[in-house]
Amino acid sequence: MLSRFTRLLASALLVASAAAHADISFDVVGVGANQYPIAIAPFQNEVQQTQPVTPVIHDDLARSGLFKVINGGDLSPVPYQPEQVSFPAVTAKGAQTILIGKVTPNGNQVTVRVWLLDAATRSSLISYEETVPVASTRRVAHKIADMILQKVAGISGMFNSRIAYVVKTGKRYELQVADADGYGAQAILVSNQPIMSPKWSPDGGKLAYVSFEKQKPIVYVQDLIGGRRWEAASFKGSNSAPAWSTDGSKLAVTLTRESGSQIFLVPSGGGGGSQRISSSGDINTEPFYAPDGNIIFTSDRGGSPQIYRMSASGGNAERLTFQGGYNASGKLSPDGKTLVFITQTSGFHVAVMDMATRQVQVLTDSNRDDSPTFAPNGRMVLYETQAGGRGALAAVSSDGRVKVRLKAQTGDVRQPAWGPLLK
Amino acid sequence: MKKIAMSALLAALLAACASNPKPAPVTTAPAPAAATDNTNTAPATVDLTQGQNKPGYSELTDPNNILSQRRVYFDYDSYVVNDKYNELVQAHAKYLLAHKDAKVILQGNTDSRGTAEYNISLGQKRAEAVKKLMSALGVPDSQIETVSFGKEKPAEPGDTEEAWSRNRRTEIVYQGE
C-alpha cells in the first residue's frame, strides 16, 4: 500500500512539474490497469519554437494514466528520424515504443513530422505530417496524442477536445472554454449574475447554458465563433438544465410553466413552442440525450431523486438506479455501456453503473461532487468537486483507477462540460 | 446588514422617482429631504408615501410594516410553508389583491447540498409553496411568477447548519424593485 502510494506520489510530482505553464495545472493519482511504456524523444528544432510539441503529448499521455512516459531526451544521439533510432537503447529504457519527430517552421506556418516506432518489430506504427498555423501547434500535439492512444491502447481519442465550465470570482461569473488540458482558457460570457449548466452542441460549435441575468433562470444558446446568442427557453417560471438532442436541432429543458418541474423539448434555434415529454412526478429534470436518442433524467416520482430512462417522445420511464436515496445528474457514455451519476452516501460522490449488469461502483471519496461529464471516448469523467472550500475540477477514469485534480489559479470553478472531439 | 439593504432599496426607489418624467417639479422637492432623513432612521419612508404617484411603496418598505418582511424559511428537505409565516403571506396576498397592477416574483432557494440542476427544481417547490397559499387567498396567477435560484444565490455562504437554514428560503420580490 505504502509503496503504491509512493509510486503514485512520484508520478504526480513528475506530471505537476511538466504542467507548470498550464492555465489550470493538474496532479495525477493512480495508474491504469495497463500502462504502456512509451519513450518520447524531443523533436528536432522544437525547443526554438514558441510552443514545443512533445511536452504537450507527454502531459496528455501521462494524464490519462494509461501510459508510462519515458524521457527519450538522454538517448545519444537523440533520434529525429527512424534510421537514427537505436532500438536496443529504447528497449533498455523499458519502452515498447518511441515517438520521434521534427518541427519545421515556415513563416506563420509550422510543419510537424512524427513517427511512432515499435521497438520489438522495428516497424513504424504511426507516420504522420501536418502543416498548420503556428498558433495551432498545441492542437496538432493533441491530435498526435490521440493517434498514439488509438494505435497503442486501441482507444479512440479524447485529448483534442475542449471543455467549458463556470468560474466565480467574487461576484463575477465567467463561462469559460479551454482545451481539455486547461490551456487557452477564454471567457465567452461574463456576468454579475450566476451562470450554470453549460452544454456543448454535438458539433462543438455552440454552448447552451442557463443565465440569471434577468433575475430568473433562462436557457440561452451561444455561437462560439462570433458570440451571437439567443434565448432558447424563456417561459414563465424557471427554465433550466438544457441538453442537446443528438442531431443538435432540439434542446430538452426543464420548465415550470405547468405543474412542478417537467421536461420539454424546444427548438435549439429558439423562437418555437415547447413539447412536454415527462408526465408523472413533481420534479423531472437533468435531461440527457443518450446516444440512442432516449432521454436519461432525474425524477422524484418514486419518492426520492432517482435516475430514469424514457423515449424522447415521452411515455413510460424505466427506473435505472435503486441503490441509496439520492441519485442524480445521470449521463450515458458514448458507447451507451456506462451510466455516470452523482450518488449520496455520506456526501455526494461520482458513481458509475454498468448498464449490462447494473453493478454500481462509487469512484470518488470527495463529498461535494457534481456535474459529471464524459470525455468524448468515455474513458474519463470530468466533474466538479470541492478543494480547500472552493469549487474545483477533477477527473477520474471510468474504471476509478486514475484520478486527476485540475487546479485553477483563482476562483470557484464549477459545472464542467466536456465537448466533442475536434477535427 | 439589513439597514444597508433597506437604504439601498430606498435609494433605488428615490432614483426611480427622480427618473420618472411624470412628477411635477414640486414633487421632486421632498426627495432631497427624504435622502437626508434616511440617515436619521425612522421617518425616511414617510416622504415617499407623500409622493403622489406611487402611494403603495411605503407599505412595502416600511420596516414597521409586515410587508417589509420578504423571507419565508423552510426546514431541511421541506417544501411546506410553516404556519408561522401565515400572517406574512396573508399580508402580501392582501396587498396584491388591493393593487391589481402589482406583481410579485417568488424566488425559491436551497442550501448547498445536492446537484445544482436538481436544486433548481427543489427551490422551485419552495416558491410554489408560497404561491399556493397566495392563490388560495384569491391572488390571480397573472400577479405571481415563481422562479428558482437553486443553490446559486445563497443568503449566507459557508457549509454550516446555520448557513444552510438561512439559505432554504423563498424571497418575495415585487416587480420593479
Coordinates of C-alpha atoms in Angstrom, one line a residue:
Chain A
M1 CA 0.0 0.0 0.0
L2 CA 2.7 2.4 1.0
S3 CA 4.9 1.6 -1.9
R4 CA 1.9 2.1 -4.2
F5 CA 1.3 5.5 -2.7
T6 CA 5.0 6.5 -3.1
R7 CA 4.8 5.5 -6.7
L8 CA 1.7 7.5 -7.2
L9 CA 3.2 10.5 -5.5
A10 CA 6.3 10.2 -7.7
S11 CA 4.2 10.2 -10.9
A12 CA 2.1 13.1 -9.5
L13 CA 5.2 15.2 -9.0
L14 CA 6.6 14.4 -12.4
V15 CA 3.4 15.4 -14.1
A16 CA 2.8 18.5 -12.0
S17 CA 6.2 19.8 -12.9
A18 CA 5.6 19.1 -16.6
A19 CA 2.4 21.1 -16.5
A20 CA 3.8 24.2 -14.8
H21 CA 2.7 26.5 -17.5
A22 CA -0.9 25.4 -17.7
D23 CA -3.7 27.9 -17.1
I24 CA -5.0 25.0 -15.0
S25 CA -2.4 22.7 -13.6
F26 CA -3.1 19.1 -12.6
D27 CA -2.0 16.3 -10.4
V28 CA -2.4 12.6 -11.3
V29 CA -3.1 10.0 -8.7
G30 CA -3.2 6.3 -9.7
V31 CA -2.4 4.4 -12.8
G32 CA -4.4 2.5 -15.4
A33 CA -4.7 -1.3 -15.3
N34 CA -2.4 -1.5 -18.2
Q35 CA 0.4 1.1 -18.6
Y36 CA 2.0 1.3 -22.0
P37 CA 5.7 2.3 -21.7
I38 CA 6.4 4.9 -24.4
A39 CA 9.6 6.8 -24.9
I40 CA 9.3 10.4 -26.3
A41 CA 12.3 12.0 -27.8
P42 CA 12.3 15.8 -28.1
F43 CA 11.6 16.7 -31.7
Q44 CA 14.2 18.3 -33.9
N45 CA 14.0 22.2 -33.7
E46 CA 11.1 22.2 -31.2
V47 CA 12.9 24.0 -28.4
Q48 CA 13.4 27.0 -30.6
Q49 CA 9.6 27.2 -31.2
T50 CA 7.2 29.3 -29.0
Q51 CA 5.2 26.1 -28.5
P52 CA 7.2 22.9 -28.3
V53 CA 5.2 19.8 -29.2
T54 CA 6.4 16.9 -27.1
P55 CA 5.7 18.4 -23.7
V56 CA 2.0 18.6 -24.7
I57 CA 2.0 15.0 -25.9
H58 CA 3.8 13.9 -22.7
D59 CA 1.2 15.6 -20.5
D60 CA -1.8 14.2 -22.4
L61 CA -0.5 10.6 -22.3
A62 CA 0.6 10.9 -18.6
R63 CA -2.6 12.4 -17.5
S64 CA -4.6 9.5 -19.0
G65 CA -2.9 7.2 -16.6
L66 CA -2.7 4.7 -19.5
F67 CA 0.9 5.4 -20.4
K68 CA 4.3 5.3 -18.6
V69 CA 6.1 8.1 -20.4
I70 CA 9.8 7.7 -20.6
N71 CA 12.1 10.6 -21.4
G72 CA 14.0 9.9 -24.6
G73 CA 15.9 13.1 -24.4
D74 CA 19.0 11.4 -23.0
L75 CA 19.4 9.0 -25.9
S76 CA 22.7 9.7 -27.5
P77 CA 22.3 10.9 -30.2
V78 CA 18.6 12.0 -29.9
P79 CA 16.9 10.4 -32.9
Y80 CA 14.9 12.6 -35.2
Q81 CA 14.3 10.1 -38.0
P82 CA 13.6 6.4 -38.0
E83 CA 17.1 5.4 -39.2
Q84 CA 18.7 7.2 -36.3
V85 CA 16.9 5.1 -33.6
S86 CA 18.9 2.6 -31.7
F87 CA 16.3 0.0 -30.7
P88 CA 18.4 -1.8 -28.1
A89 CA 18.7 1.6 -26.3
V90 CA 15.0 2.1 -26.4
T91 CA 14.3 -1.4 -25.0
A92 CA 17.0 -0.8 -22.3
K93 CA 14.9 2.2 -21.1
G94 CA 12.0 -0.1 -20.7
A95 CA 10.0 1.4 -23.5
Q96 CA 8.0 -0.6 -26.1
T97 CA 7.5 2.3 -28.5
I98 CA 9.3 5.5 -29.2
L99 CA 7.9 8.8 -30.6
I100 CA 10.4 10.8 -32.6
G101 CA 9.9 13.8 -35.0
K102 CA 10.9 17.2 -36.2
V103 CA 9.4 20.6 -36.4
T104 CA 10.0 22.8 -39.5
P105 CA 8.8 26.4 -39.2
N106 CA 7.9 28.4 -42.3
G107 CA 6.7 31.9 -41.7
N108 CA 3.4 31.7 -39.8
Q109 CA 3.2 28.0 -40.5
V110 CA 4.8 25.1 -38.9
T111 CA 5.2 21.5 -40.2
V112 CA 5.2 18.7 -37.6
R113 CA 6.6 15.4 -38.8
V114 CA 6.3 12.4 -36.4
W115 CA 6.9 8.6 -36.3
L116 CA 5.9 6.2 -33.6
L117 CA 8.2 3.1 -33.8
D118 CA 7.7 -0.3 -32.3
A119 CA 10.9 -1.4 -30.5
A120 CA 10.2 -5.2 -30.9
T121 CA 9.4 -5.2 -34.6
R122 CA 11.3 -2.0 -35.5
S123 CA 8.3 -1.1 -37.6
S124 CA 6.6 2.2 -37.9
L125 CA 3.2 2.3 -36.1
I126 CA 2.4 5.9 -37.0
S127 CA 4.0 8.1 -39.7
Y128 CA 2.3 11.5 -39.9
E129 CA 2.9 15.0 -41.1
E130 CA 0.8 18.1 -40.8
T131 CA 1.4 21.8 -41.6
V132 CA -0.6 24.2 -39.5
P133 CA -0.6 27.9 -38.4
V134 CA 1.9 28.3 -35.5
A135 CA -1.0 29.2 -33.2
S136 CA -2.4 25.6 -33.8
T137 CA 0.7 23.8 -32.7
R138 CA -0.9 22.5 -29.5
R139 CA -3.9 21.3 -31.5
V140 CA -1.6 19.1 -33.6
A141 CA 0.2 17.8 -30.5
H142 CA -3.2 16.8 -29.0
K143 CA -4.1 15.1 -32.3
I144 CA -0.9 13.1 -32.3
A145 CA -1.5 12.1 -28.6
D146 CA -5.0 10.9 -29.7
M147 CA -3.4 8.9 -32.6
I148 CA -1.0 7.2 -30.1
L149 CA -3.9 6.4 -27.8
Q150 CA -5.7 4.8 -30.7
K151 CA -2.7 2.9 -32.1
V152 CA -1.2 1.7 -28.8
A153 CA -4.1 1.3 -26.5
G154 CA -6.9 0.8 -29.0
I155 CA -8.9 3.6 -27.5
S156 CA -10.5 6.4 -29.5
G157 CA -9.4 10.0 -28.9
M158 CA -10.1 12.5 -26.2
F159 CA -7.2 14.9 -26.0
N160 CA -8.0 17.0 -29.0
S161 CA -11.2 18.4 -27.5
R162 CA -12.4 21.3 -25.3
I163 CA -14.1 21.8 -22.0
A164 CA -16.5 24.5 -20.7
Y165 CA -17.0 25.5 -17.1
V166 CA -18.1 28.4 -14.9
V167 CA -15.7 30.4 -12.8
K168 CA -16.9 32.5 -10.0
T169 CA -14.5 35.1 -8.7
G170 CA -16.1 37.4 -6.0
K171 CA -19.4 38.5 -7.6
R172 CA -18.2 37.9 -11.2
Y173 CA -19.2 34.9 -13.1
E174 CA -17.4 33.7 -16.3
L175 CA -18.4 31.0 -18.7
Q176 CA -15.0 29.8 -19.9
V177 CA -13.9 27.5 -22.7
A178 CA -10.5 25.9 -22.7
D179 CA -8.6 23.0 -24.2
A180 CA -9.2 19.7 -22.4
D181 CA -5.9 20.1 -20.7
G182 CA -6.9 23.5 -19.3
Y183 CA -4.8 25.6 -21.7
G184 CA -6.0 28.6 -23.6
A185 CA -9.0 29.4 -21.3
Q186 CA -11.2 32.1 -22.7
A187 CA -14.3 33.7 -21.3
I188 CA -17.3 33.6 -23.7
L189 CA -19.7 35.2 -21.2
V190 CA -19.1 37.5 -18.2
S191 CA -22.0 38.4 -15.8
N192 CA -22.7 39.7 -12.4
Q193 CA -25.4 37.0 -12.0
P194 CA -25.0 33.2 -11.8
I195 CA -24.3 31.2 -14.9
M196 CA -24.8 27.4 -14.9
S197 CA -25.3 24.2 -16.9
P198 CA -23.0 24.8 -20.0
K199 CA -23.7 22.0 -22.5
W200 CA -21.9 21.5 -25.9
S201 CA -23.8 21.2 -29.1
P202 CA -22.9 17.9 -30.9
D203 CA -20.9 19.8 -33.5
G204 CA -18.9 21.6 -30.8
G205 CA -19.8 25.0 -32.3
K206 CA -22.3 26.2 -29.7
L207 CA -23.0 26.2 -26.0
A208 CA -26.3 26.1 -24.3
Y209 CA -26.4 27.4 -20.7
V210 CA -28.5 28.9 -18.1
S211 CA -28.0 32.6 -17.2
F212 CA -29.7 34.5 -14.4
E213 CA -29.0 37.9 -15.9
K214 CA -32.8 38.7 -16.0
Q215 CA -33.2 37.7 -12.3
K216 CA -34.5 34.2 -13.3
P217 CA -33.1 31.2 -15.0
I218 CA -33.3 31.4 -18.8
V219 CA -31.8 29.0 -21.2
Y220 CA -29.5 30.6 -23.9
V221 CA -27.6 29.2 -26.8
Q222 CA -24.4 31.0 -27.9
D223 CA -22.3 30.6 -31.0
L224 CA -18.6 30.2 -30.0
I225 CA -17.4 32.0 -33.1
G226 CA -18.9 35.5 -33.3
G227 CA -20.6 35.3 -29.9
R228 CA -24.2 35.6 -31.2
R229 CA -26.6 34.4 -28.5
W230 CA -30.3 33.9 -28.2
E231 CA -32.9 32.7 -25.7
A232 CA -33.8 29.1 -26.4
A233 CA -36.2 28.8 -23.4
S234 CA -37.6 31.8 -21.7
F235 CA -41.0 30.8 -20.4
K236 CA -42.8 32.0 -17.3
G237 CA -41.2 30.4 -14.3
S238 CA -37.8 28.7 -14.3
N239 CA -36.0 27.5 -17.5
S240 CA -33.1 25.2 -16.7
A241 CA -31.0 22.1 -17.4
P242 CA -30.6 22.2 -21.2
A243 CA -29.5 19.0 -23.1
W244 CA -28.8 18.8 -26.8
S245 CA -30.6 16.3 -29.0
T246 CA -28.1 14.1 -30.9
D247 CA -28.7 16.0 -34.1
G248 CA -28.5 19.4 -32.4
S249 CA -31.9 20.6 -33.6
K250 CA -33.6 20.4 -30.2
L251 CA -32.9 21.0 -26.6
A252 CA -34.5 19.1 -23.8
V253 CA -35.1 21.6 -21.0
T254 CA -36.8 21.7 -17.6
L255 CA -39.6 24.2 -17.4
T256 CA -42.0 25.1 -14.6
R257 CA -44.8 26.5 -16.8
E258 CA -47.1 23.7 -16.0
S259 CA -47.2 21.7 -12.7
G260 CA -43.8 21.3 -11.0
S261 CA -40.6 20.8 -13.0
Q262 CA -41.2 19.0 -16.2
I263 CA -39.1 18.1 -19.2
F264 CA -39.9 19.8 -22.5
L265 CA -38.4 19.8 -26.0
V266 CA -37.7 23.2 -27.6
P267 CA -36.0 24.0 -30.9
S268 CA -32.4 24.9 -30.2
G269 CA -32.6 27.9 -32.6
G270 CA -35.2 29.5 -30.3
G271 CA -38.5 31.1 -31.1
G272 CA -40.5 27.9 -31.1
G273 CA -43.1 26.3 -28.9
S274 CA -42.4 23.6 -26.4
Q275 CA -43.5 20.0 -26.2
R276 CA -43.8 18.4 -22.8
I277 CA -42.4 14.8 -22.6
S278 CA -42.3 14.0 -18.9
S279 CA -45.6 13.0 -17.3
S280 CA -45.5 11.9 -13.6
G281 CA -43.9 13.3 -10.5
D282 CA -43.3 16.9 -9.2
I283 CA -39.8 17.0 -10.4
N284 CA -38.4 15.7 -13.7
T285 CA -35.1 17.4 -14.6
E286 CA -31.4 16.9 -15.6
P287 CA -32.4 15.5 -19.0
F288 CA -29.6 13.9 -21.1
Y289 CA -29.9 12.6 -24.6
A290 CA -28.4 9.1 -24.7
P291 CA -26.5 8.2 -27.9
D292 CA -29.5 6.0 -29.0
G293 CA -31.9 9.0 -28.7
N294 CA -33.5 8.1 -25.4
I295 CA -33.6 10.5 -22.6
I296 CA -31.9 9.9 -19.2
F297 CA -33.3 12.1 -16.4
T298 CA -33.8 12.5 -12.7
S299 CA -37.2 12.3 -11.2
D300 CA -38.7 12.3 -7.7
R301 CA -41.7 10.2 -8.8
G302 CA -40.6 7.3 -6.6
G303 CA -40.3 9.4 -3.5
S304 CA -36.6 10.3 -3.8
P305 CA -34.4 11.6 -6.6
Q306 CA -33.6 8.6 -8.9
I307 CA -32.4 8.2 -12.5
Y308 CA -34.8 7.1 -15.2
R309 CA -34.8 6.5 -18.9
M310 CA -37.6 7.3 -21.3
S311 CA -38.2 7.7 -25.0
A312 CA -37.6 11.2 -26.4
S313 CA -41.3 11.2 -27.3
G314 CA -42.3 10.6 -23.7
G315 CA -44.3 7.8 -22.3
N316 CA -43.3 5.2 -19.8
A317 CA -40.0 5.6 -18.0
E318 CA -37.7 2.8 -16.7
R319 CA -36.1 3.4 -13.4
L320 CA -32.3 2.8 -13.6
T321 CA -31.0 3.5 -10.0
F322 CA -32.1 1.7 -6.9
Q323 CA -29.2 1.9 -4.5
G324 CA -29.5 4.8 -2.0
G325 CA -31.8 7.7 -1.5
Y326 CA -30.3 10.2 -3.9
N327 CA -29.0 9.6 -7.4
A328 CA -28.9 12.4 -9.9
S329 CA -27.2 14.1 -12.8
G330 CA -27.1 10.9 -14.9
K331 CA -25.2 10.7 -18.3
L332 CA -24.6 7.7 -20.5
S333 CA -21.2 7.1 -22.0
P334 CA -20.9 7.5 -25.8
D335 CA -21.0 3.7 -26.3
G336 CA -24.1 3.5 -24.1
K337 CA -22.5 0.9 -21.7
T338 CA -21.8 3.1 -18.7
L339 CA -24.1 5.5 -16.7
V340 CA -22.2 8.1 -14.6
F341 CA -24.1 9.9 -11.9
I342 CA -23.9 11.6 -8.5
T343 CA -24.9 9.4 -5.6
Q344 CA -25.3 10.5 -2.0
T345 CA -23.9 8.3 0.8
S346 CA -22.2 10.4 3.4
G347 CA -21.5 13.1 0.8
F348 CA -22.1 13.4 -2.9
H349 CA -19.9 11.2 -5.0
V350 CA -19.3 10.3 -8.6
A351 CA -20.5 6.8 -9.3
V352 CA -20.8 4.6 -12.4
M353 CA -23.3 1.8 -13.3
D354 CA -22.5 -0.9 -15.8
M355 CA -25.7 -0.9 -17.9
A356 CA -25.4 -4.6 -18.7
T357 CA -25.0 -5.9 -15.1
R358 CA -26.5 -2.8 -13.3
Q359 CA -23.5 -3.1 -11.0
V360 CA -22.7 0.3 -9.3
Q361 CA -19.2 1.5 -8.4
V362 CA -18.6 4.7 -6.4
L363 CA -15.5 6.3 -8.0
T364 CA -14.7 9.3 -5.7
D365 CA -14.4 9.8 -2.0
S366 CA -14.6 13.6 -2.1
N367 CA -18.0 14.6 -0.9
R368 CA -19.3 17.7 -2.8
D369 CA -19.1 16.3 -6.3
D370 CA -21.5 17.5 -9.1
S371 CA -21.9 17.7 -12.9
P372 CA -20.1 14.6 -14.1
T373 CA -19.3 14.7 -17.9
F374 CA -17.8 12.0 -20.1
A375 CA -14.7 12.5 -22.3
P376 CA -15.6 12.0 -26.0
N377 CA -14.3 8.5 -25.8
G378 CA -16.0 7.7 -22.4
R379 CA -12.7 6.8 -20.7
M380 CA -12.5 9.7 -18.3
V381 CA -15.2 11.6 -16.4
L382 CA -14.7 15.3 -15.6
Y383 CA -16.6 16.6 -12.6
E384 CA -17.0 19.4 -10.1
T385 CA -15.7 18.8 -6.6
Q386 CA -14.5 20.9 -3.7
A387 CA -11.0 21.6 -2.6
G388 CA -10.0 24.0 0.1
G389 CA -13.5 25.3 0.4
R390 CA -13.7 26.2 -3.3
G391 CA -15.2 24.6 -6.3
A392 CA -12.6 22.8 -8.4
L393 CA -12.5 20.5 -11.4
A394 CA -11.3 16.9 -11.2
A395 CA -11.3 13.9 -13.5
V396 CA -11.4 10.2 -12.8
S397 CA -11.1 7.3 -15.2
S398 CA -14.4 5.4 -15.8
D399 CA -12.8 2.4 -14.0
G400 CA -11.9 4.6 -11.0
R401 CA -8.2 3.8 -11.2
V402 CA -6.8 7.1 -12.3
K403 CA -7.7 10.4 -10.6
V404 CA -6.7 13.8 -11.9
R405 CA -7.1 17.0 -10.0
L406 CA -7.1 20.2 -12.0
K407 CA -6.1 23.3 -10.1
A408 CA -7.3 26.7 -11.2
Q409 CA -5.3 29.6 -10.1
T410 CA -8.2 31.6 -8.7
G411 CA -11.9 31.4 -8.1
D412 CA -14.6 28.8 -7.7
V413 CA -14.7 26.5 -10.8
R414 CA -17.9 24.7 -11.4
Q415 CA -20.2 22.8 -13.7
P416 CA -17.8 21.4 -16.3
A417 CA -18.9 20.0 -19.7
W418 CA -16.5 18.1 -21.9
G419 CA -17.1 18.8 -25.6
P420 CA -16.8 16.6 -28.7
L421 CA -13.6 15.7 -30.4
L422 CA -12.2 18.4 -32.6
K423 CA -11.3 17.7 -36.3
Chain B
M1 CA -26.7 44.5 7.1
K2 CA -30.5 44.8 6.9
K3 CA -30.2 48.6 7.2
I4 CA -27.8 48.7 4.3
A5 CA -30.1 46.7 2.2
M6 CA -33.0 48.9 3.2
S7 CA -31.3 52.1 2.5
A8 CA -30.1 50.7 -0.8
L9 CA -33.7 49.9 -1.6
L10 CA -34.7 53.4 -0.6
A11 CA -32.1 54.9 -2.8
A12 CA -33.3 52.8 -5.7
L13 CA -36.8 53.9 -5.1
L14 CA -35.7 57.5 -4.9
A15 CA -33.8 57.1 -8.1
A16 CA -36.8 55.6 -9.7
C17 CA -38.9 58.6 -8.6
A18 CA -36.4 61.1 -9.8
S19 CA -36.1 59.5 -13.2
N20 CA -39.8 59.2 -13.7
P21 CA -40.7 62.0 -16.1
K22 CA -44.3 62.3 -14.7
P23 CA -43.9 64.1 -11.4
A24 CA -44.2 67.9 -11.5
P25 CA -41.1 69.8 -10.2
V26 CA -42.9 70.2 -6.9
T27 CA -42.9 66.6 -6.1
T28 CA -39.2 66.2 -6.6
A29 CA -38.7 68.8 -3.8
P30 CA -39.3 66.3 -1.0
A31 CA -36.8 63.9 -2.4
P32 CA -33.7 65.6 -1.0
A33 CA -35.4 65.8 2.3
A34 CA -36.0 62.1 2.2
A35 CA -32.4 61.4 1.4
T36 CA -31.2 63.4 4.4
D37 CA -33.9 61.8 6.6
N38 CA -32.6 58.5 5.5
T39 CA -29.5 58.8 7.7
N40 CA -32.0 59.5 10.5
T41 CA -33.6 56.1 10.6
A42 CA -37.4 56.3 11.2
P43 CA -39.2 58.9 9.1
A44 CA -37.3 58.3 5.8
T45 CA -40.2 56.4 4.2
V46 CA -42.8 59.0 5.0
D47 CA -41.7 61.3 2.3
L48 CA -42.1 58.5 -0.3
T49 CA -45.7 57.9 0.8
Q50 CA -46.4 61.6 0.1
G51 CA -45.0 61.2 -3.4
Q52 CA -48.5 61.1 -5.0
N53 CA -47.7 58.9 -8.0
K54 CA -46.7 55.7 -6.1
P55 CA -48.6 55.7 -2.9
G56 CA -48.2 52.0 -2.2
Y57 CA -44.4 51.8 -1.8
S58 CA -44.1 52.8 1.7
E59 CA -46.1 49.9 3.0
L60 CA -43.7 47.5 1.2
T61 CA -40.6 49.1 2.6
D62 CA -41.7 50.5 6.0
P63 CA -39.7 48.4 8.5
N64 CA -42.7 48.6 10.8
N65 CA -45.0 47.1 8.3
I66 CA -45.1 43.3 7.9
L67 CA -44.9 43.8 4.1
S68 CA -41.2 44.7 4.5
Q69 CA -40.7 41.1 5.6
R70 CA -39.8 39.2 2.5
R71 CA -38.3 35.9 3.5
V72 CA -40.0 32.6 4.2
Y73 CA -37.6 30.0 5.6
F74 CA -38.0 26.2 5.3
D75 CA -36.9 23.2 7.3
Y76 CA -34.5 20.7 5.9
D77 CA -36.0 18.8 3.0
S78 CA -39.3 20.6 3.5
Y79 CA -41.4 22.4 0.9
V80 CA -44.3 23.3 3.1
V81 CA -44.7 26.8 4.4
N82 CA -44.6 26.8 8.2
D83 CA -47.7 28.2 9.9
K84 CA -45.6 31.0 11.5
Y85 CA -45.4 32.7 8.1
N86 CA -49.2 32.7 7.6
E87 CA -49.6 36.3 8.6
L88 CA -46.7 37.4 6.4
V89 CA -48.0 35.6 3.3
Q90 CA -51.6 36.8 4.0
A91 CA -50.4 40.4 4.2
H92 CA -48.7 40.1 0.8
A93 CA -51.7 38.4 -0.7
K94 CA -53.9 41.2 0.7
Y95 CA -51.6 43.8 -0.8
L96 CA -51.7 42.1 -4.2
L97 CA -55.5 41.9 -4.1
A98 CA -55.6 45.7 -3.3
H99 CA -53.0 46.6 -6.0
K100 CA -54.1 44.8 -9.2
D101 CA -51.1 46.3 -11.1
A102 CA -48.6 45.0 -8.6
K103 CA -46.7 41.8 -9.5
V104 CA -44.7 39.6 -7.2
I105 CA -41.8 37.3 -8.1
L106 CA -41.4 34.4 -5.6
Q107 CA -37.7 33.3 -5.7
G108 CA -37.1 29.8 -4.2
N109 CA -33.7 28.8 -2.9
T110 CA -32.0 25.7 -1.5
D111 CA -29.0 25.0 0.7
S112 CA -25.7 24.0 -0.9
R113 CA -26.2 20.2 -0.8
G114 CA -27.2 18.2 -3.9
T115 CA -26.7 18.7 -7.6
A116 CA -27.0 22.3 -8.9
E117 CA -29.7 21.4 -11.6
Y118 CA -31.8 19.3 -9.2
N119 CA -31.7 22.1 -6.7
I120 CA -33.3 24.5 -9.2
S121 CA -36.3 22.2 -9.1
L122 CA -36.3 21.9 -5.3
G123 CA -36.0 25.7 -5.0
Q124 CA -39.0 26.0 -7.4
K125 CA -41.0 23.8 -5.0
R126 CA -40.4 26.4 -2.2
A127 CA -41.5 29.2 -4.5
E128 CA -44.6 27.2 -5.5
A129 CA -45.5 26.5 -1.8
V130 CA -45.7 30.2 -1.1
K131 CA -47.7 30.8 -4.3
K132 CA -50.2 28.1 -3.4
L133 CA -51.0 30.0 -0.2
M134 CA -51.4 33.3 -2.1
S135 CA -53.6 31.6 -4.7
A136 CA -55.8 30.1 -2.0
L137 CA -56.3 33.7 -0.8
G138 CA -57.5 34.7 -4.2
V139 CA -54.5 36.3 -5.8
P140 CA -54.7 35.7 -9.6
D141 CA -51.9 33.8 -11.4
S142 CA -51.2 36.8 -13.5
Q143 CA -49.8 38.7 -10.5
I144 CA -47.4 35.9 -9.4
E145 CA -44.3 34.4 -11.1
T146 CA -42.4 31.6 -9.3
V147 CA -38.8 31.1 -10.1
S148 CA -35.8 29.4 -8.6
F149 CA -32.2 30.2 -7.9
G150 CA -31.5 26.7 -6.6
K151 CA -28.2 26.9 -4.6
E152 CA -26.8 29.6 -6.8
K153 CA -27.6 32.6 -4.6
P154 CA -27.0 31.7 -1.0
A155 CA -28.1 34.4 1.5
E156 CA -25.2 33.2 3.6
P157 CA -22.0 31.5 2.3
G158 CA -20.5 28.5 4.0
D159 CA -21.4 24.9 4.8
T160 CA -22.7 25.2 8.4
E161 CA -26.1 24.2 9.6
E162 CA -26.8 27.8 10.3
A163 CA -25.9 28.9 6.8
W164 CA -28.0 26.1 5.3
S165 CA -31.1 27.0 7.3
R166 CA -30.8 30.7 6.2
N167 CA -30.4 29.6 2.6
R168 CA -33.5 27.4 2.5
R169 CA -35.9 30.2 1.7
T170 CA -38.4 31.9 -0.6
E171 CA -37.8 35.6 -1.2
I172 CA -40.8 37.8 -2.1
V173 CA -39.8 40.4 -4.5
Y174 CA -42.1 43.0 -6.2
Q175 CA -41.6 43.7 -9.8
G176 CA -39.7 46.9 -10.3
E177 CA -37.8 46.6 -7.0

